[in-house]
Coordinates of C-alpha atoms and ligand atoms in Angstrom, one line a residue:
X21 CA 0.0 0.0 0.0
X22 CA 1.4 3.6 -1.1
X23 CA 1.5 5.9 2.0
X24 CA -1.2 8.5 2.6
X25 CA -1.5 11.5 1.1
X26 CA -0.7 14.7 3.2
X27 CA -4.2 16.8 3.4
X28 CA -4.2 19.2 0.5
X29 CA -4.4 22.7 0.4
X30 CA -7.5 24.3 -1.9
X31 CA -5.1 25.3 -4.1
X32 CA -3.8 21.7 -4.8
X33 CA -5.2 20.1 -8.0
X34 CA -6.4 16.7 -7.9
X35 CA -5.9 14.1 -10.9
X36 CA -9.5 13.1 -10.1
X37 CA -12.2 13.9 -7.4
X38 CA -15.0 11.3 -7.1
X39 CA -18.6 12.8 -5.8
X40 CA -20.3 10.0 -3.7
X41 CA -18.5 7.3 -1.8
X42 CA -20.7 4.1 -2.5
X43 CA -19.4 0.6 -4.0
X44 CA -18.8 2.5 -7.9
X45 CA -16.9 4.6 -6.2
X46 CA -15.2 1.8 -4.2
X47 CA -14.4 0.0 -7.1
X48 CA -12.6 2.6 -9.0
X49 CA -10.8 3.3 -6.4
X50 CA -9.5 -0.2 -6.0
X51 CA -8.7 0.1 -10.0
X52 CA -6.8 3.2 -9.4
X53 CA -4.6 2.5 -6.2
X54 CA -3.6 -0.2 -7.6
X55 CA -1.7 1.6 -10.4
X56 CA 1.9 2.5 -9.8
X57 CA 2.4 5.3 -8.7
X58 CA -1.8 6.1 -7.8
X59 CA -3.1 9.0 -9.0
X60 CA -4.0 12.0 -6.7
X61 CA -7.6 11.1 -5.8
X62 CA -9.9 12.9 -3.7
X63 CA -13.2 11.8 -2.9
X64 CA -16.1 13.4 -1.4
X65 CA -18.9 12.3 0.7
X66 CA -22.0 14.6 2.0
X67 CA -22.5 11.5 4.8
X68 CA -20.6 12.1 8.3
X69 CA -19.4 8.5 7.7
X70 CA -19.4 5.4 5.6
X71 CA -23.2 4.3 4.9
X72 CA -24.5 1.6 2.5
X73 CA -28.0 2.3 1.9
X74 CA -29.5 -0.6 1.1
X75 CA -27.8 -1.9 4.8
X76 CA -30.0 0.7 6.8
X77 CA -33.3 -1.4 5.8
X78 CA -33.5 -3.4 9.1
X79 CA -33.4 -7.0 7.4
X80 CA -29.9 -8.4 8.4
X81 CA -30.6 -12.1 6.8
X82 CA -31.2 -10.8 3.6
X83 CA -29.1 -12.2 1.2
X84 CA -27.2 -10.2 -1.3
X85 CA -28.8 -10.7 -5.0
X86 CA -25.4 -10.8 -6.1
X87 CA -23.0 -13.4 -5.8
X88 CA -19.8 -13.1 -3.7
X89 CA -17.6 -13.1 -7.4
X90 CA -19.1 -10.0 -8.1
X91 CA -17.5 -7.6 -5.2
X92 CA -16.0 -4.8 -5.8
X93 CA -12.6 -6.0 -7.9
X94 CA -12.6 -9.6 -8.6
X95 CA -14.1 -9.3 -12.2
X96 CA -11.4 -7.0 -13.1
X97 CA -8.6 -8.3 -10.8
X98 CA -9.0 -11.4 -8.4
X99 CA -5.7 -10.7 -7.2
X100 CA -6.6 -7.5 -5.7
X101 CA -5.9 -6.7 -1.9
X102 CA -10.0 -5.9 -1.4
X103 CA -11.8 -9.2 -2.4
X104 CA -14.4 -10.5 -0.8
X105 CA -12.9 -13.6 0.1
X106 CA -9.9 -11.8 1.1
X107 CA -12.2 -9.6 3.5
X108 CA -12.9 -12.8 4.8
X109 CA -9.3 -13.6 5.7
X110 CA -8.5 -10.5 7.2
X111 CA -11.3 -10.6 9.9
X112 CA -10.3 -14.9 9.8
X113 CA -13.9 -15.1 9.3
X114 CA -13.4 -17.5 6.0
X115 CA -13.5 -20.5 7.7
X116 CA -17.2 -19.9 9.3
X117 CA -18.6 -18.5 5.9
X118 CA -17.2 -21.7 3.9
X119 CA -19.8 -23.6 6.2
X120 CA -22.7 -20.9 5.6
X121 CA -22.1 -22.4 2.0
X122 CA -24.2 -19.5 0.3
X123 CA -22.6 -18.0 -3.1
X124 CA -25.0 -14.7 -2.6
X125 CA -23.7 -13.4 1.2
X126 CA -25.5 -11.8 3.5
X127 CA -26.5 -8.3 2.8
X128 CA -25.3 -7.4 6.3
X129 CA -21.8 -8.9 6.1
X130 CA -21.5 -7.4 2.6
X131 CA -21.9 -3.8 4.2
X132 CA -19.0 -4.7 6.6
X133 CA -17.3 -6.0 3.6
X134 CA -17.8 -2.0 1.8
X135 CA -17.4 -0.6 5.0
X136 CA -13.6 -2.7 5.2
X137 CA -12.5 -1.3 2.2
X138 CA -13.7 2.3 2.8
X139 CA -11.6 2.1 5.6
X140 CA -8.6 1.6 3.9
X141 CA -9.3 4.1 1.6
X142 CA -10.0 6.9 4.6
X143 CA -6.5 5.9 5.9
X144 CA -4.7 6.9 2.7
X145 CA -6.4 10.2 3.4
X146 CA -8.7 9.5 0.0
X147 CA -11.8 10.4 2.1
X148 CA -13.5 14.0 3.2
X149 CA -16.3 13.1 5.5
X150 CA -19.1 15.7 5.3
X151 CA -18.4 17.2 1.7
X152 CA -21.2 17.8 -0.1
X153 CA -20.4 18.4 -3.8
X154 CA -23.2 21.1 -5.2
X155 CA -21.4 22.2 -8.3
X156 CA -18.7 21.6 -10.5
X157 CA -17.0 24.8 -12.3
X158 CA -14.7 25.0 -15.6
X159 CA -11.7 26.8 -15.0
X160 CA -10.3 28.0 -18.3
X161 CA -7.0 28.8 -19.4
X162 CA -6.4 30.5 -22.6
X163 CA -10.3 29.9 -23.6
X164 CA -10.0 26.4 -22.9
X165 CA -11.2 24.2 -19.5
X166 CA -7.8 23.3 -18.2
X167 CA -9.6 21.7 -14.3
X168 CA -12.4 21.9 -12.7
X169 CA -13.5 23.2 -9.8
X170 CA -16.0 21.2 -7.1
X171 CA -17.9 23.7 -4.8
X172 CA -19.1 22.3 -1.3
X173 CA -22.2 23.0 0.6
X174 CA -19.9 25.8 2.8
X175 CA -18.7 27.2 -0.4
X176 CA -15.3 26.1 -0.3
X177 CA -13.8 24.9 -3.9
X178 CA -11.7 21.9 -4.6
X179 CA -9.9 21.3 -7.6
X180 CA -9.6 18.0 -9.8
X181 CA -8.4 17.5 -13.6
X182 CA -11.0 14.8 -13.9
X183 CA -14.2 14.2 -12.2
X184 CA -16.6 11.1 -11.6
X185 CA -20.2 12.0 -10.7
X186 CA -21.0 8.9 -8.1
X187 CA -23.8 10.0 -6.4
X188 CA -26.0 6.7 -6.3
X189 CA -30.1 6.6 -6.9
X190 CA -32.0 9.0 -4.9
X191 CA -35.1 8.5 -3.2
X192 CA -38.3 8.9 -4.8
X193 CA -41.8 9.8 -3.6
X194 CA -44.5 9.9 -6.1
X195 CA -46.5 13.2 -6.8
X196 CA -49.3 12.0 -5.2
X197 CA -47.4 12.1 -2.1
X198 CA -44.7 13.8 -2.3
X199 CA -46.9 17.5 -1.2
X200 CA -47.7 16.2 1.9
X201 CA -46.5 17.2 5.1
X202 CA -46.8 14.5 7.3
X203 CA -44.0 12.8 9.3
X204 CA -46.5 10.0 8.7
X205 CA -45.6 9.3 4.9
X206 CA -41.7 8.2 4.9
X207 CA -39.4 6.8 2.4
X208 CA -38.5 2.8 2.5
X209 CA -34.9 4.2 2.9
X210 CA -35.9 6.1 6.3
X211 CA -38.0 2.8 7.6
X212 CA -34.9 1.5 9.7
X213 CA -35.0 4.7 11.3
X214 CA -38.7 5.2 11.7
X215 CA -39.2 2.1 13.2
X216 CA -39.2 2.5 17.3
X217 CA -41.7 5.5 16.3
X218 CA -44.0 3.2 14.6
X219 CA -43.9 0.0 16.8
X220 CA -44.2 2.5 19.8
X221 CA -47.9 3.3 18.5
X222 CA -50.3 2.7 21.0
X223 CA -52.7 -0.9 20.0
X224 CA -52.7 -1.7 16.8
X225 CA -50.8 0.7 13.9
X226 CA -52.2 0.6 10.0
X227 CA -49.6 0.7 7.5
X228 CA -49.5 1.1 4.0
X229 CA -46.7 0.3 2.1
X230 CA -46.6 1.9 -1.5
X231 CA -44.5 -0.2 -4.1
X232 CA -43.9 -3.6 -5.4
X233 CA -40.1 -4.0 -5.5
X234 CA -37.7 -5.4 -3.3
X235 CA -37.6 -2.4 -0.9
X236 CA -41.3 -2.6 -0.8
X237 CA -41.4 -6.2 0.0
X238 CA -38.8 -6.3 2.6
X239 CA -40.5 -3.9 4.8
X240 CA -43.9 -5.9 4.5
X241 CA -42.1 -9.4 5.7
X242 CA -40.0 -7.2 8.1
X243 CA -43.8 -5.9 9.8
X244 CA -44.5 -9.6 9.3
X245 CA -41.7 -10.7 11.0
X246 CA -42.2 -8.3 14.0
X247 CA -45.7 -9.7 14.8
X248 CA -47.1 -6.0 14.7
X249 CA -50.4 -5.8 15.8
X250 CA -52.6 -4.4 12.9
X251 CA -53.2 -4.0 9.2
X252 CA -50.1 -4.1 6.9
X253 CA -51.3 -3.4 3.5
X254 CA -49.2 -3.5 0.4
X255 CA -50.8 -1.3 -2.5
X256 CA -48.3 -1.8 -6.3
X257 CA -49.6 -0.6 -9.9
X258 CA -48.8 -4.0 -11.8
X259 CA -51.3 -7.5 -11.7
X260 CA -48.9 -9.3 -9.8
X261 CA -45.9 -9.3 -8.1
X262 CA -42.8 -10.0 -10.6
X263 CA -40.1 -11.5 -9.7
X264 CA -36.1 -10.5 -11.1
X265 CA -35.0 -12.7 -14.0
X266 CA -31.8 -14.0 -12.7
X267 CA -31.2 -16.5 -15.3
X268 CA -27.8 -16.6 -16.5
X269 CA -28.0 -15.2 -19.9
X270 CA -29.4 -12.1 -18.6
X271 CA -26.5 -11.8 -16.1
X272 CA -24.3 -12.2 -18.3
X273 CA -25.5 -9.2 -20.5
X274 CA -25.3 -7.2 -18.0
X275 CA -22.4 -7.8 -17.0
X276 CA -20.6 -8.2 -20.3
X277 CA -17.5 -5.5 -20.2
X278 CA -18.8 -4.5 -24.1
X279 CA -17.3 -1.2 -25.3
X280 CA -19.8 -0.2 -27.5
X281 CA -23.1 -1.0 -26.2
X282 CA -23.3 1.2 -22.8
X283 CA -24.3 -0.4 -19.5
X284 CA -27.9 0.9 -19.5
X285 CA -28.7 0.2 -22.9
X286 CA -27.6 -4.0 -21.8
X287 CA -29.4 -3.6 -18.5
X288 CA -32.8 -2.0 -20.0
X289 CA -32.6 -4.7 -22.7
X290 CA -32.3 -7.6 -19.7
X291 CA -35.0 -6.8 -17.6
X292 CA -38.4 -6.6 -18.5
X293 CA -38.7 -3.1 -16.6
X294 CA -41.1 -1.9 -13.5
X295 CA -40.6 -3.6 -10.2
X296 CA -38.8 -6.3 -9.7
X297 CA -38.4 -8.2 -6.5
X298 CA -35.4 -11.4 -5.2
X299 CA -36.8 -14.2 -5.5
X300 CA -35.7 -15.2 -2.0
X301 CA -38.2 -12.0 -0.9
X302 CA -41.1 -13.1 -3.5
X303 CA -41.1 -16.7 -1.7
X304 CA -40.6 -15.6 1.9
X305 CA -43.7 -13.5 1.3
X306 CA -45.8 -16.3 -0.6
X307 CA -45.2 -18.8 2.4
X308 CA -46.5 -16.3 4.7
X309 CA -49.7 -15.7 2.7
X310 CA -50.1 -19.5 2.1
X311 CA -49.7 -19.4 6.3
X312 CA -52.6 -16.8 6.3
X313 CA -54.7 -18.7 4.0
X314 CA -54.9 -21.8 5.9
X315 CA -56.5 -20.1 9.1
X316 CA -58.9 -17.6 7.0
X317 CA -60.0 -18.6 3.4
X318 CA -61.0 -15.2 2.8
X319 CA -58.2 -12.3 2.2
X320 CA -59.9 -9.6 3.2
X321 CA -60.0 -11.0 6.7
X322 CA -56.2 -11.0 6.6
X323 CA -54.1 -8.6 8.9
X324 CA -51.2 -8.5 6.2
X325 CA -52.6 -7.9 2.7
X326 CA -51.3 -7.7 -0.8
X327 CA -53.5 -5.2 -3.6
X328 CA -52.8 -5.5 -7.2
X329 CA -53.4 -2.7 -9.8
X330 CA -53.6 -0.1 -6.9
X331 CA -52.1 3.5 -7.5
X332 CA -51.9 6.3 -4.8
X333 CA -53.8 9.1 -6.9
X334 CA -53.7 11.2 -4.1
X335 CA -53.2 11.7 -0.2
X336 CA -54.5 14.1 2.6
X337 CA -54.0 14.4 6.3
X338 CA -57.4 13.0 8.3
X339 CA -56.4 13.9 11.9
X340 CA -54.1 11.1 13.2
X341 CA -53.9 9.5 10.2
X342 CA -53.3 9.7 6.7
X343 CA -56.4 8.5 4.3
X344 CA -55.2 7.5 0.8
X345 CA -57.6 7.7 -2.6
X346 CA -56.6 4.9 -4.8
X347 CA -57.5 3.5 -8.2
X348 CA -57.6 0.6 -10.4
X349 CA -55.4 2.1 -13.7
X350 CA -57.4 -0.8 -15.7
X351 CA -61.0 -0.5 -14.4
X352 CA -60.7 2.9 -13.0
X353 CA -62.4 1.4 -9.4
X354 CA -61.4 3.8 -6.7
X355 CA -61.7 3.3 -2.8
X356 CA -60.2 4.9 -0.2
X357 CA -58.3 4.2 3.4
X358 CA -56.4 5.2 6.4
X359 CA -53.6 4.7 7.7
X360 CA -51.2 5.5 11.1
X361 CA -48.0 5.6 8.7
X362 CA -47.3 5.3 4.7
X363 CA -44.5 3.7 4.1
X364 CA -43.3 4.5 -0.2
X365 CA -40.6 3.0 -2.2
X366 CA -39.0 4.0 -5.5
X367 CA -36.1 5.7 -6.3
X368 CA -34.7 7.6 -9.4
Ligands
LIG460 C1 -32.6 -3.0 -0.6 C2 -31.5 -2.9 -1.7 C3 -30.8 -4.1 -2.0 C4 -29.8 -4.0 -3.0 N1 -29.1 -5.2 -3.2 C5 -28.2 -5.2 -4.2 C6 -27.4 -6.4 -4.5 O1 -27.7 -7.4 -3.9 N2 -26.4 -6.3 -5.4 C7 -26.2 -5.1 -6.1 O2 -25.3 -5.1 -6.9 N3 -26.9 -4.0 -5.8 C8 -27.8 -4.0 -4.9 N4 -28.5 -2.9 -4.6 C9 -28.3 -1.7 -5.4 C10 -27.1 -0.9 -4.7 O3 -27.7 0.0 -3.8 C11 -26.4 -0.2 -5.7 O4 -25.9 -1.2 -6.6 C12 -25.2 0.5 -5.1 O5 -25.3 1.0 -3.8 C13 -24.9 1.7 -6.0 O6 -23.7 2.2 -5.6 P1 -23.3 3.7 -5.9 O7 -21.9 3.9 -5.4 O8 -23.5 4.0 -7.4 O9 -24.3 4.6 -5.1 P2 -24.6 4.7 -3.6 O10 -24.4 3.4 -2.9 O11 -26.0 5.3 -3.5 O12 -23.6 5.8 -3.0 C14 -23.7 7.1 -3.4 C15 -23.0 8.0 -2.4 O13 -23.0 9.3 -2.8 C16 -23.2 10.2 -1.8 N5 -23.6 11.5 -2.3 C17 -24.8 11.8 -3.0 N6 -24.8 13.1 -3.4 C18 -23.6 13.6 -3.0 C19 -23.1 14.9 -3.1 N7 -23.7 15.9 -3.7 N8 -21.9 15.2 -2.5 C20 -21.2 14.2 -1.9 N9 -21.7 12.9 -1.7 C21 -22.9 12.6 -2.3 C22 -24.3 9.5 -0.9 O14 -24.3 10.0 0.4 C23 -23.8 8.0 -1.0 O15 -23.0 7.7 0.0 C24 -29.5 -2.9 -3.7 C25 -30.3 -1.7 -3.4 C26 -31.3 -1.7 -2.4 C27 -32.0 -0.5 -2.1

């Protein structure tokens, strides 16, 4: 490992500045310390610390969708330092997982895994903490851009021949919902954090969860699994529920390192688009329906329900609660309900 950088003055320019620290980011970084000499890399993150999303969704067994092979570096170099398996070795944890026998870890331990390496890269001095990129500048010499320049929240610039926008998806809430100013309505990505505040509702709590994705389908078996007292319903737009197509030609398109097709032209041709849920999820839901079925025939006498062709068309306060107008996009039914919290997924 090269020794750290020393911390740069705002004058200093960088060979390249990343915006985001997430697993792209990660794995570029890999790819470029590992060139002799590295270049002078900067990267910036808005977060106080090292956060992977999708690990703040309180579902620790959930198994990665993606197999152990695809970490951050061993498609491009197996050798590498920052493998998986070599994570494994350096917290002499390899043992134990060779007996878990699972190809697609943990979703948890894969988190530790990002966290590991971001580590390392915070002890070359890689990482600013609490840098939150909001615009990047030309600077021109003689007419022409010669750097750039990355302004942070406070103002303050930082310079970079070369930049990589990294920022990650953001959260979305649909226009239906997104007006309203309830503490009620919440993101799936703020769930984790929500939760004491919705299991601490006094008797029985009505949730709605908006979305048929993973995300969306986590939280429901999450609610599931926490034997909440009440009426978990999950409203999503399609028929049914669909499930990822993980079959081997379509990972392999995806994955294909193909110069001239670009990566979202390969990914939009290999899934079928709309919301797509693990299959691991679709099942551990299905088995608890099946459970529900066998002490009441009838689903609308279920606690924990499932509505197809649903969308929010729109939302309003009603006092304690939140009622929800929804509508059949194929029949144009409507109904309406309330809920104690609406929980949305979806991000752009
Ligand atoms: C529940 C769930 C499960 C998933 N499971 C898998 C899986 O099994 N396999 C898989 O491959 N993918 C999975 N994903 C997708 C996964 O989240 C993405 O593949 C991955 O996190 C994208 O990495 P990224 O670096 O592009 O973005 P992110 O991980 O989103 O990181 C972006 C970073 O940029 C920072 N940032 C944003 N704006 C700024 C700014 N202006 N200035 C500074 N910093 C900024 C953010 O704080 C964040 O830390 C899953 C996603 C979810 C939600």
């Amino acid at each position: 490992m090269s020794p750290p950088q020393s911390p740069s003055p705002d004058n200093v320019i960088h060979d390249i500045l990343f915006i985001g620290l997430g697993p792209s980011t990660l794995s570029l970084a890999i790819a470029l310390s590992e060139q002799s000499p590295p270049p002078k890399t900067v990267i910036l993150e808005r977060s106080p610390r090292f956060v992977w999303s999708p690990s703040t969704l309180p579902t620790p067994r959930a198994p990665m969708r993606t197999s152990l092979l695809h970490d951050l570096t061993t498609p491009r170099n197996p050798h590498s330092q920052y493998t998986f398996l070599n994570y494994l070795v350096a917290t002499d944890s390899l043992v134990a997982y060779t007996n878990l026998g699972a190809i697609n870890p943990p979703r948890a331990l894969f988190a530790r895994y990002l966290a590991w390496v971001a580590k390392a890269f915070e002890e070359r001095e890689w990482v600013r903490y609490g840098a939150d990129a909001r615009a990047v500048e030309p600077v021109k010499v003689g007419g022409a851009v010669d750097h750039w320049r990355v302004r942070l929240a406070d103002g303050a610039p930082v310079l970079t021949r070369k930049v990589v926008v990294a920022v990650g998806a953001a959260p979305q809430m649909p226009a239906s919902l997104s007006g309203l100013q309830s503490s009620r309505v919440l993101h799936t990505s703020a769930y984790g954090a929500a939760l004491p505040r919705i299991l601490a509702q006094n008797g029985r709590v009505d949730v709605a969860i908006v979305g048929g994705g993973e995300e969306a389908l986590e939280v429901y078996n999450h609610l599931r699994g926490m034997g909440v007292e009440g009426r978990v319903v999950l409203f999503h737009a399609e028929k049914v529920l669909r499930g990822e197509d993980a079959n081997p030609y379509v990972r392999n398109l995806v994955a294909a390192d193909d110069p001239v097709v670009p990566y979202e032209l390969r990914n939009a041709g290999a899934t079928a688009g709309g919301e797509m849920a693990s299959a691991h999820t679709i099942t551990a839901l299905y088995e608890d329906h099946y459970a529900q079925h066998i002490s009441a025939a009838n689903p609308a006498t279920h606690d924990f329900q499932i509505r197809a062709s649903r969308r929010v068309m729109r939302a309003e306060v009603a006092g304690e609660q939140v009622r929800l107008h929804l509508a059949d996009p194929a029949t144009g039914l409507r109904e309406a309900a309330c809920f104690d919290f609406v929980i949305v997924a979806g991000f752009v």
